[in-house]
CSV table of C-alpha atoms and ligand atoms in Angstrom, one decimal:
chain,number,residue,atom,x,y,z
A,2,MET,CA,0.3,0.2,-0.1
A,3,GLN,CA,1.0,3.6,-1.1
A,4,THR,CA,1.9,5.8,2.1
A,5,ASN,CA,2.7,9.6,3.0
A,6,LEU,CA,2.9,10.5,6.3
A,7,ALA,CA,2.5,13.4,8.0
A,8,ASP,CA,5.6,15.8,9.1
A,9,PHE,CA,5.0,15.2,12.8
A,10,ILE,CA,6.1,11.6,12.8
A,11,LYS,CA,7.7,10.3,9.2
A,12,ASP,CA,11.5,11.1,10.4
A,13,THR,CA,11.0,9.4,13.5
A,14,PRO,CA,12.0,6.1,14.9
A,15,GLU,CA,7.8,5.0,15.2
A,16,GLY,CA,7.0,6.9,11.6
A,17,ARG,CA,9.3,4.7,9.7
A,18,GLU,CA,8.4,1.3,11.7
A,19,ALA,CA,4.8,2.7,11.0
A,20,ASP,CA,5.3,2.7,7.9
A,21,ALA,CA,7.0,0.1,6.9
A,22,ILE,CA,4.2,-1.7,8.3
A,23,LEU,CA,1.8,-0.3,6.3
A,24,ARG,CA,3.4,-0.8,2.6
A,25,ALA,CA,3.9,-4.3,3.3
A,26,CYS,CA,-0.3,-4.4,3.9
A,27,VAL,CA,-2.1,-5.0,-0.2
A,28,HIS,CA,-5.4,-4.8,1.5
A,29,CYS,CA,-6.2,-8.7,0.7
A,30,GLY,CA,-8.5,-9.0,3.5
A,31,PHE,CA,-7.3,-12.5,4.5
A,32,CYS,CA,-7.2,-11.1,8.1
A,33,THR,CA,-11.3,-9.8,8.8
A,34,ALA,CA,-11.7,-13.6,8.4
A,35,THR,CA,-10.2,-14.5,11.7
A,36,CYS,CA,-10.3,-11.3,13.0
A,37,PRO,CA,-13.1,-11.4,16.7
A,38,THR,CA,-14.5,-8.4,16.6
A,39,TYR,CA,-14.8,-8.9,12.9
A,40,GLN,CA,-17.1,-11.9,13.8
A,41,VAL,CA,-19.0,-10.7,16.5
A,42,LEU,CA,-19.4,-6.8,15.1
A,43,GLY,CA,-19.8,-7.3,11.2
A,44,ASP,CA,-17.8,-3.9,10.8
A,45,GLU,CA,-15.2,-3.2,8.3
A,46,LEU,CA,-13.9,-1.1,10.7
A,47,ASP,CA,-14.1,-3.6,13.7
A,48,SER,CA,-11.8,-5.8,11.2
A,49,PRO,CA,-7.5,-6.0,11.1
A,50,ARG,CA,-7.9,-4.2,7.3
A,51,GLY,CA,-10.5,-1.1,8.9
A,52,ARG,CA,-7.8,-0.8,11.6
A,53,ILE,CA,-5.5,-0.2,9.5
A,54,TYR,CA,-6.8,2.0,7.3
A,55,LEU,CA,-7.8,4.1,9.7
A,56,MET,CA,-5.1,4.6,11.3
A,57,LYS,CA,-3.2,5.0,7.7
A,58,GLN,CA,-5.1,8.4,7.6
A,59,VAL,CA,-3.9,9.3,10.8
A,60,LEU,CA,-0.4,8.6,10.6
A,61,GLU,CA,-1.1,10.5,7.3
A,62,GLY,CA,-2.8,14.0,9.2
A,63,VAL,CA,-6.4,13.4,9.0
A,64,GLU,CA,-8.0,14.5,12.6
A,65,PRO,CA,-8.9,11.4,14.9
A,66,THR,CA,-12.1,11.6,16.4
A,67,ARG,CA,-13.8,9.8,19.3
A,68,LYS,CA,-15.2,7.2,16.8
A,69,THR,CA,-11.5,6.1,15.5
A,70,GLN,CA,-10.6,5.8,18.5
A,71,LEU,CA,-13.4,3.6,19.2
A,72,HIS,CA,-12.8,1.2,16.8
A,73,LEU,CA,-9.4,0.8,17.8
A,74,ASP,CA,-10.3,0.4,21.7
A,75,ARG,CA,-12.3,-2.4,20.8
A,76,CYS,CA,-9.2,-4.4,19.4
A,77,LEU,CA,-8.6,-7.2,21.4
A,78,THR,CA,-4.7,-7.2,20.1
A,79,CYS,CA,-5.2,-11.1,20.0
A,80,LEU,CA,-3.0,-10.8,17.0
A,81,ASN,CA,-5.0,-13.4,15.2
A,82,CYS,CA,-4.5,-10.8,12.1
A,83,GLU,CA,-1.0,-11.8,11.8
A,84,THR,CA,-1.2,-15.7,11.9
A,85,THR,CA,-3.1,-15.0,9.3
A,86,CYS,CA,-1.7,-12.4,6.9
A,87,PRO,CA,0.1,-13.7,4.7
A,88,SER,CA,1.9,-10.6,4.0
A,89,GLY,CA,3.5,-10.3,7.3
A,90,VAL,CA,1.8,-7.3,8.1
A,91,ARG,CA,2.7,-6.7,11.9
A,92,TYR,CA,-0.5,-5.2,12.9
A,93,GLY,CA,0.2,-5.4,16.5
A,94,ARG,CA,3.2,-3.2,16.5
A,95,LEU,CA,1.3,-0.5,14.2
A,96,VAL,CA,-2.0,-0.8,16.6
A,97,ASP,CA,0.3,0.2,19.6
A,98,ILE,CA,2.1,3.2,17.4
A,99,GLY,CA,-1.5,4.6,16.2
A,100,ARG,CA,-3.1,4.1,19.4
A,101,ARG,CA,-0.5,6.2,20.9
A,102,VAL,CA,-0.8,8.3,18.2
A,103,VAL,CA,-4.8,8.9,18.7
A,104,GLU,CA,-5.2,8.7,22.6
A,105,GLU,CA,-2.5,12.1,22.0
A,106,ARG,CA,-5.2,13.7,19.8
A,107,VAL,CA,-8.8,12.7,21.3
A,108,LYS,CA,-10.0,13.4,24.4
A,109,ARG,CA,-12.0,10.6,26.4
A,110,PRO,CA,-15.1,10.9,28.5
A,111,LEU,CA,-15.2,11.5,32.0
A,112,ASP,CA,-16.2,7.8,33.4
A,113,ASP,CA,-13.8,6.1,30.6
A,114,ARG,CA,-10.8,8.5,32.1
A,115,VAL,CA,-11.3,7.5,35.8
A,116,LYS,CA,-11.9,4.5,34.7
A,117,ARG,CA,-8.8,3.3,32.6
A,118,THR,CA,-6.7,5.9,34.9
A,119,MET,CA,-8.0,3.2,38.2
A,120,LEU,CA,-7.1,0.6,36.2
A,121,LYS,CA,-3.8,1.9,35.3
A,122,GLU,CA,-3.2,2.5,38.7
A,123,PHE,CA,-4.0,-0.6,40.5
A,124,LEU,CA,-3.4,-3.7,38.5
A,125,PRO,CA,0.2,-2.7,38.1
A,126,ARG,CA,1.1,-2.8,41.5
A,127,GLY,CA,0.7,-5.6,43.5
A,128,GLU,CA,0.7,-3.7,47.4
A,129,LEU,CA,-2.0,-2.2,46.1
A,130,PHE,CA,-3.7,-4.7,43.8
A,131,LYS,CA,-3.6,-7.6,46.8
A,132,PRO,CA,-5.7,-5.7,49.7
A,133,ALA,CA,-8.1,-4.8,47.2
A,134,PHE,CA,-8.3,-7.6,45.7
A,135,LYS,CA,-9.2,-9.1,48.9
A,136,ALA,CA,-12.2,-6.8,49.8
A,137,GLY,CA,-13.3,-6.8,46.1
A,138,GLN,CA,-14.2,-10.4,47.0
A,139,LEU,CA,-16.3,-9.5,50.3
A,140,VAL,CA,-18.5,-6.9,48.4
A,141,ARG,CA,-18.6,-9.1,45.1
A,142,PRO,CA,-22.4,-9.2,45.2
A,143,LEU,CA,-22.7,-6.0,45.4
A,144,LEU,CA,-20.4,-5.0,42.3
A,145,PRO,CA,-20.6,-5.1,38.4
A,146,TYR,CA,-20.9,-7.6,37.0
A,147,SER,CA,-17.9,-7.0,34.8
A,148,LEU,CA,-15.5,-6.5,38.1
A,149,ARG,CA,-17.6,-9.4,40.0
A,150,ASP,CA,-16.4,-12.1,37.3
A,151,LYS,CA,-12.8,-11.1,38.4
A,152,LEU,CA,-12.9,-11.9,41.5
A,153,GLN,CA,-12.8,-15.4,41.8
A,154,PRO,CA,-12.1,-17.4,45.4
A,155,ALA,CA,-7.9,-17.6,44.6
A,156,ARG,CA,-6.6,-21.3,45.4
A,157,ARG,CA,-4.0,-21.8,48.0
A,158,ALA,CA,-0.4,-21.7,46.9
A,159,GLY,CA,1.1,-24.5,48.8
A,160,PRO,CA,4.3,-24.8,50.1
A,161,TRP,CA,7.7,-23.3,47.6
A,162,PRO,CA,10.5,-26.4,47.2
A,163,GLN,CA,13.5,-25.4,50.0
A,164,ARG,CA,16.1,-27.4,47.6
A,165,GLU,CA,18.8,-25.7,46.5
A,166,HIS,CA,19.8,-27.0,42.6
A,167,ALA,CA,22.9,-26.0,40.5
A,168,ARG,CA,20.2,-25.5,37.6
A,169,LYS,CA,18.5,-22.3,38.5
A,170,MET,CA,15.7,-19.8,36.9
A,171,LEU,CA,14.0,-16.9,37.2
A,172,ALA,CA,10.6,-16.4,37.9
A,173,LEU,CA,8.0,-13.5,37.4
A,174,ALA,CA,5.7,-13.3,40.1
A,175,GLY,CA,3.8,-10.3,38.1
A,176,CYS,CA,0.8,-7.9,39.3
A,177,VAL,CA,-2.1,-9.8,39.6
A,178,GLN,CA,-0.9,-13.5,39.8
A,179,PRO,CA,0.6,-13.3,43.2
A,180,ALA,CA,-3.5,-12.8,44.4
A,181,MET,CA,-5.7,-14.1,42.2
A,182,ALA,CA,-3.3,-17.0,42.0
A,183,PRO,CA,-0.5,-18.1,44.1
A,184,ASP,CA,-0.6,-21.7,43.2
A,185,ILE,CA,0.7,-21.2,39.6
A,186,ASN,CA,4.1,-19.8,40.5
A,187,ALA,CA,3.9,-22.1,43.6
A,188,ALA,CA,3.3,-25.4,41.3
A,189,THR,CA,5.9,-24.3,38.9
A,190,ALA,CA,8.4,-24.9,41.1
A,191,ARG,CA,7.5,-27.9,42.6
A,192,VAL,CA,7.6,-29.6,39.0
A,193,LEU,CA,11.1,-28.1,38.3
A,194,ASP,CA,12.4,-28.8,42.1
A,195,MET,CA,11.5,-32.3,40.8
A,196,LEU,CA,13.0,-32.0,37.5
A,197,GLY,CA,16.4,-30.8,39.1
A,198,ILE,CA,15.9,-26.9,38.4
A,199,GLN,CA,15.9,-24.2,41.6
A,200,LEU,CA,13.2,-21.3,40.6
A,201,ILE,CA,13.7,-18.4,42.3
A,202,GLU,CA,11.5,-15.2,42.1
A,203,ALA,CA,13.3,-11.9,42.0
A,204,PRO,CA,11.4,-9.4,45.2
A,205,LYS,CA,11.6,-6.5,43.2
A,206,ALA,CA,10.1,-7.1,39.9
A,207,GLY,CA,6.8,-6.3,39.1
A,208,CYS,CA,4.6,-6.1,36.1
A,209,CYS,CA,6.0,-6.8,32.7
A,210,GLY,CA,4.8,-3.6,31.9
A,211,ALA,CA,1.8,-5.1,29.4
A,212,VAL,CA,-0.6,-3.1,31.4
A,213,ARG,CA,0.3,0.2,31.0
A,214,PHE,CA,1.9,0.0,27.6
A,215,HIS,CA,-1.2,-1.0,26.3
A,216,MET,CA,-3.3,1.4,27.9
A,217,ASN,CA,-1.5,3.4,25.7
A,218,ASP,CA,0.8,5.2,28.8
A,219,GLN,CA,3.2,4.1,26.3
A,220,GLU,CA,6.0,5.4,29.0
A,221,ALA,CA,5.0,3.9,32.4
A,222,GLY,CA,4.9,0.9,30.5
A,223,LEU,CA,8.2,1.2,29.8
A,224,GLN,CA,9.4,2.2,33.6
A,225,ASP,CA,7.7,-1.2,34.9
A,226,MET,CA,9.6,-2.8,31.8
A,227,ARG,CA,13.5,-1.0,33.5
A,228,HIS,CA,12.2,-1.8,36.7
A,229,ASN,CA,12.2,-5.7,36.3
A,230,ILE,CA,14.9,-5.3,34.3
A,231,ASP,CA,17.1,-3.5,37.1
A,232,ALA,CA,15.8,-6.5,39.3
A,233,TRP,CA,16.6,-9.2,37.5
A,234,TRP,CA,19.9,-7.7,36.6
A,235,PRO,CA,22.2,-9.2,39.4
A,236,TYR,CA,20.7,-12.5,38.4
A,237,VAL,CA,21.7,-12.2,35.4
A,238,GLU,CA,25.1,-11.1,35.1
A,239,SER,CA,26.4,-13.0,37.3
A,240,GLY,CA,25.4,-15.7,35.6
A,241,GLN,CA,23.2,-17.8,38.3
A,242,VAL,CA,20.6,-17.9,35.8
A,243,GLU,CA,19.9,-19.9,32.3
A,244,ALA,CA,16.6,-18.6,32.1
A,245,LEU,CA,13.4,-16.4,32.9
A,246,VAL,CA,10.2,-18.9,32.9
A,247,MET,CA,7.6,-17.0,32.3
A,248,THR,CA,4.0,-18.8,33.5
A,249,ALA,CA,1.6,-16.0,32.2
A,250,SER,CA,1.7,-16.0,28.5
A,251,GLY,CA,0.7,-12.7,28.1
A,252,CYS,CA,3.3,-11.3,30.5
A,253,GLY,CA,6.0,-13.9,28.4
A,254,PHE,CA,5.0,-12.2,25.2
A,255,THR,CA,6.1,-8.8,26.6
A,256,VAL,CA,9.0,-9.9,28.0
A,257,LYS,CA,10.6,-11.3,24.8
A,258,GLU,CA,9.2,-7.5,23.2
A,259,TYR,CA,11.8,-6.4,26.1
A,260,GLY,CA,14.3,-5.9,23.6
A,261,HIS,CA,12.8,-4.6,20.7
A,262,LEU,CA,10.4,-1.9,22.6
A,263,LEU,CA,13.8,-0.3,24.3
A,264,ALA,CA,15.7,-0.8,22.2
A,265,HIS,CA,16.5,3.3,21.3
A,266,ASP,CA,17.5,3.0,25.2
A,267,GLN,CA,20.8,3.7,25.6
A,268,ALA,CA,21.2,3.0,28.9
A,269,TYR,CA,18.4,-0.4,28.4
A,270,ALA,CA,18.6,-1.5,25.2
A,271,ALA,CA,21.5,-4.2,25.6
A,272,LYS,CA,19.7,-5.5,28.9
A,273,ALA,CA,17.1,-5.7,27.5
A,274,GLU,CA,17.8,-7.5,24.5
A,275,ARG,CA,19.8,-10.0,26.4
A,276,ILE,CA,17.0,-9.9,28.7
A,277,SER,CA,14.2,-10.9,25.8
A,278,LYS,CA,16.9,-13.8,24.7
A,279,MET,CA,16.6,-15.7,28.6
A,280,THR,CA,13.2,-15.4,28.4
A,281,ARG,CA,11.1,-18.7,27.7
A,282,ASP,CA,7.4,-19.8,28.4
A,283,LEU,CA,7.1,-22.6,30.8
A,284,SER,CA,6.2,-24.8,27.5
A,285,GLU,CA,9.2,-24.2,26.0
A,286,ILE,CA,11.4,-25.4,29.1
A,287,LEU,CA,9.6,-29.1,29.8
A,288,PRO,CA,10.0,-30.6,26.6
A,289,GLU,CA,13.1,-31.9,27.9
A,290,PHE,CA,11.7,-33.3,30.6
A,291,GLU,CA,8.7,-35.3,29.0
A,292,GLY,CA,9.8,-38.8,29.3
A,293,GLU,CA,10.1,-38.3,32.9
A,294,ILE,CA,7.4,-36.8,32.7
A,295,GLY,CA,5.3,-39.6,31.1
A,296,ALA,CA,6.8,-41.9,33.6
A,297,ARG,CA,5.9,-40.2,36.8
A,298,MET,CA,2.7,-39.1,35.6
A,299,ALA,CA,1.4,-42.4,33.6
A,300,GLY,CA,-2.1,-43.4,34.4
A,301,ARG,CA,-2.4,-40.6,36.8
A,302,ILE,CA,-4.8,-38.6,35.6
A,303,LYS,CA,-7.7,-40.2,33.3
A,304,GLU,CA,-10.3,-37.4,32.6
A,305,ARG,CA,-10.1,-35.6,29.4
A,306,VAL,CA,-9.1,-31.5,29.2
A,307,ALA,CA,-9.2,-29.3,27.6
A,308,PHE,CA,-6.9,-27.1,26.3
A,309,HIS,CA,-7.5,-23.3,25.4
A,310,PRO,CA,-4.0,-21.8,23.9
A,311,PRO,CA,-4.1,-18.1,24.4
A,312,CYS,CA,-3.7,-15.7,22.1
A,313,THR,CA,-0.4,-14.3,23.2
A,314,LEU,CA,0.8,-18.2,23.3
A,315,GLN,CA,-0.1,-19.2,20.1
A,316,HIS,CA,-0.4,-15.9,18.0
A,317,GLY,CA,2.0,-13.7,19.8
A,318,GLN,CA,4.7,-16.1,20.9
A,319,LYS,CA,3.8,-18.5,17.8
A,320,ILE,CA,4.1,-21.3,20.4
A,321,ARG,CA,2.1,-24.4,18.9
A,322,GLY,CA,1.8,-27.8,20.3
A,323,LYS,CA,4.1,-27.6,23.1
A,324,VAL,CA,1.7,-26.9,25.7
A,325,GLU,CA,-0.4,-30.7,24.0
A,326,GLY,CA,2.7,-32.5,23.8
A,327,VAL,CA,4.1,-32.5,27.1
A,328,LEU,CA,0.1,-32.7,28.5
A,329,ARG,CA,0.3,-36.1,25.9
A,330,ALA,CA,4.0,-37.2,27.3
A,331,ALA,CA,1.9,-37.6,30.3
A,332,GLY,CA,-0.7,-39.7,29.4
A,333,ILE,CA,-3.2,-37.2,29.5
A,334,ASP,CA,-5.9,-37.1,26.8
A,335,VAL,CA,-6.0,-33.7,25.7
A,336,VAL,CA,-7.9,-32.1,23.1
A,337,LEU,CA,-8.2,-28.6,21.6
A,338,PRO,CA,-11.9,-27.4,20.8
A,339,ALA,CA,-13.1,-26.1,18.0
A,340,GLU,CA,-12.0,-22.4,16.5
A,341,SER,CA,-9.1,-23.0,19.2
A,342,HIS,CA,-7.2,-19.6,16.8
A,343,LEU,CA,-9.9,-17.6,18.4
A,344,CYS,CA,-9.9,-14.9,21.6
A,345,CYS,CA,-11.6,-16.1,24.6
A,346,GLY,CA,-12.4,-12.2,25.6
A,347,SER,CA,-10.5,-12.4,27.9
A,348,ALA,CA,-7.2,-9.8,26.7
A,349,GLY,CA,-5.8,-7.9,29.3
A,350,THR,CA,-8.2,-4.8,30.7
A,351,TYR,CA,-10.6,-5.7,27.5
A,352,SER,CA,-13.2,-8.0,29.8
A,353,VAL,CA,-13.4,-4.6,31.7
A,354,LEU,CA,-13.6,-1.7,29.4
A,355,HIS,CA,-15.7,-4.2,26.6
A,356,PRO,CA,-17.7,-6.5,29.0
A,357,GLU,CA,-20.1,-6.8,26.0
A,358,ILE,CA,-17.5,-8.2,23.6
A,359,ALA,CA,-15.7,-10.2,26.2
A,360,HIS,CA,-18.2,-12.0,27.4
A,361,GLU,CA,-20.3,-13.3,23.9
A,362,LEU,CA,-16.2,-14.2,23.0
A,363,ARG,CA,-16.3,-16.5,26.1
A,364,ASP,CA,-19.7,-17.9,25.6
A,365,ARG,CA,-18.4,-19.0,22.6
A,366,LYS,CA,-15.2,-20.3,23.2
A,367,LEU,CA,-16.5,-22.1,26.9
A,368,ALA,CA,-19.5,-23.8,24.2
A,369,ASN,CA,-16.8,-25.2,22.0
A,370,LEU,CA,-14.5,-25.7,24.8
A,371,GLU,CA,-17.9,-27.5,27.2
A,372,ALA,CA,-18.2,-29.7,23.5
A,373,THR,CA,-15.1,-31.4,23.5
A,374,GLY,CA,-16.6,-33.0,26.6
A,375,ALA,CA,-13.8,-32.4,28.9
A,376,LYS,CA,-14.0,-32.5,33.1
A,377,GLU,CA,-11.5,-30.5,33.1
A,378,ILE,CA,-10.0,-26.8,30.8
A,379,VAL,CA,-6.7,-25.9,31.2
A,380,SER,CA,-5.1,-22.7,30.1
A,381,ALA,CA,-1.6,-21.0,30.5
A,382,ASN,CA,-2.7,-17.4,31.3
A,383,ILE,CA,-4.2,-16.3,34.4
A,384,GLY,CA,-6.4,-13.3,32.3
A,385,CYS,CA,-7.8,-16.4,30.5
A,386,ILE,CA,-8.1,-18.1,33.6
A,387,SER,CA,-10.3,-16.5,35.7
A,388,HIS,CA,-12.0,-14.4,32.9
A,389,LEU,CA,-13.0,-18.5,31.3
A,390,GLN,CA,-13.6,-19.5,34.5
A,391,SER,CA,-16.6,-16.7,35.7
A,392,GLY,CA,-18.5,-18.5,32.7
A,393,THR,CA,-18.3,-21.8,33.4
A,394,ALA,CA,-18.8,-24.2,37.0
A,395,THR,CA,-16.3,-26.5,34.5
A,396,PRO,CA,-12.8,-26.0,36.8
A,397,VAL,CA,-10.7,-24.1,34.8
A,398,THR,CA,-7.0,-24.1,35.7
A,399,HIS,CA,-3.7,-23.5,34.6
A,400,TRP,CA,-2.5,-26.6,33.0
A,401,ILE,CA,0.9,-27.1,35.1
A,402,GLU,CA,-1.4,-27.3,38.2
A,403,LEU,CA,-2.2,-30.3,36.6
A,404,VAL,CA,1.0,-31.6,36.1
A,405,ASP,CA,1.7,-30.7,39.9
A,406,ARG,CA,-1.4,-32.4,40.9
A,407,ALA,CA,-0.8,-35.3,39.3
A,408,LEU,CA,2.6,-35.6,40.3
A,409,ALA,CA,1.1,-34.7,44.3
A,410,GLY,CA,1.5,-38.6,45.0
A,411,ALA,CA,4.1,-39.1,43.1
A,412,ALA,CA,7.7,-40.1,44.6
A,413,ARG,CA,9.3,-36.7,44.4
B,5,SF4,S1,-3.3,-7.0,7.2
B,5,SF4,FE1,-2.1,-8.6,5.7
B,5,SF4,S2,-4.2,-10.1,5.8
B,5,SF4,FE2,-5.0,-8.5,6.5
B,5,SF4,S3,-5.8,-6.6,4.4
B,5,SF4,FE3,-3.4,-6.4,5.1
B,5,SF4,S4,-2.4,-8.1,3.5
B,5,SF4,FE4,-4.0,-8.7,3.6
B,6,SF4,S1,-5.8,-8.1,16.9
B,6,SF4,FE1,-7.3,-9.1,17.0
B,6,SF4,S2,-9.0,-8.1,17.5
B,6,SF4,FE2,-7.6,-6.6,16.8
B,6,SF4,S3,-8.0,-6.3,14.2
B,6,SF4,FE3,-6.5,-8.1,14.6
B,6,SF4,S4,-7.1,-10.0,14.6
B,6,SF4,FE4,-8.9,-8.5,15.0
């Protein structure tokens, strides 16, 4: 597609990046077929092609309106369109740039500003979120539906192993996961301990940066990323740890992008690049141990399990088949549902900001998951897990909890 970017952006790093992405798009429209918001709303401007066109106009100097902002807000950033696009258009980076430019030019209504400020200030700060989450559970019946959904009872973490191992990896505690599901990292630590790896949580690391970055407060998001790099660097620089393990695929996708997002920051570029290269989703670590897990777990889980692959795993990190591979090696009957490529509607803060679309996508996803006949649903991202759990009585857990539970009776 031909472009003619406006003076305010064309000679900036963002402008050059956006220009290259826009030029790669040939407007074929293949991406519309797999876009969840186009499937729900049926409006071309709520499809990737339509949004690309809107962003092109804005970057070429057309003044955006509240309507432009709304069409960009409604995007889940699920990146299904990137997977589908035959021309390799990096839509995710373009929408980050487009949203930031529109945010600077369009004033949001007051209620929207208040809601977004609350989310940006509370979610990334564990010290604020944890007590707020507990207080919210006490008054859950009085809260609006979109918030009530997020307040599922937290599962108990259980013990964190104390053994030392020569092999060590760092885990990210994250922002909301320690309050909502402390058992996920504890289960990961127990499973890795059994396999001869010591998992360490750096005490000062916090939110991966995705919350604020994707809510158009990009400088605050980058600050969260620098904060984590500072917290991890002593472990990395001294060679104590061989990898950073991510148990939430949304965080993993963001940390793998640190190198790119901080490439123009002289003080952090090299560190960010190294951190990104060392980052692995948990499903990239465990295949090395499939034989051992299989031997210990064989026959322990008899019921069928359905796996919901988060968008940040399958479209963002392009990791497909690895979770299923580990679970199958463990003798578990794991199945993917129909339309497994489609977003469940969680998408970070999206389910709070756009509850109608989020609930429609959730219910469609749950219908497909339940049609498999599975007795348990597993996923790989805290956001998807709590969003799906809010719509079903079938247990929805992280897949590592399933492995941990099955191993609980085995000798560790
Ligand atoms: S983003 Fe890709 S699939 Fe979508 S219209 Fe452009 S080239 Fe076609
Ligand atoms: S990221 Fe997802 S919701 Fe957004 S345009 Fe692409 S496919 Fe549609």
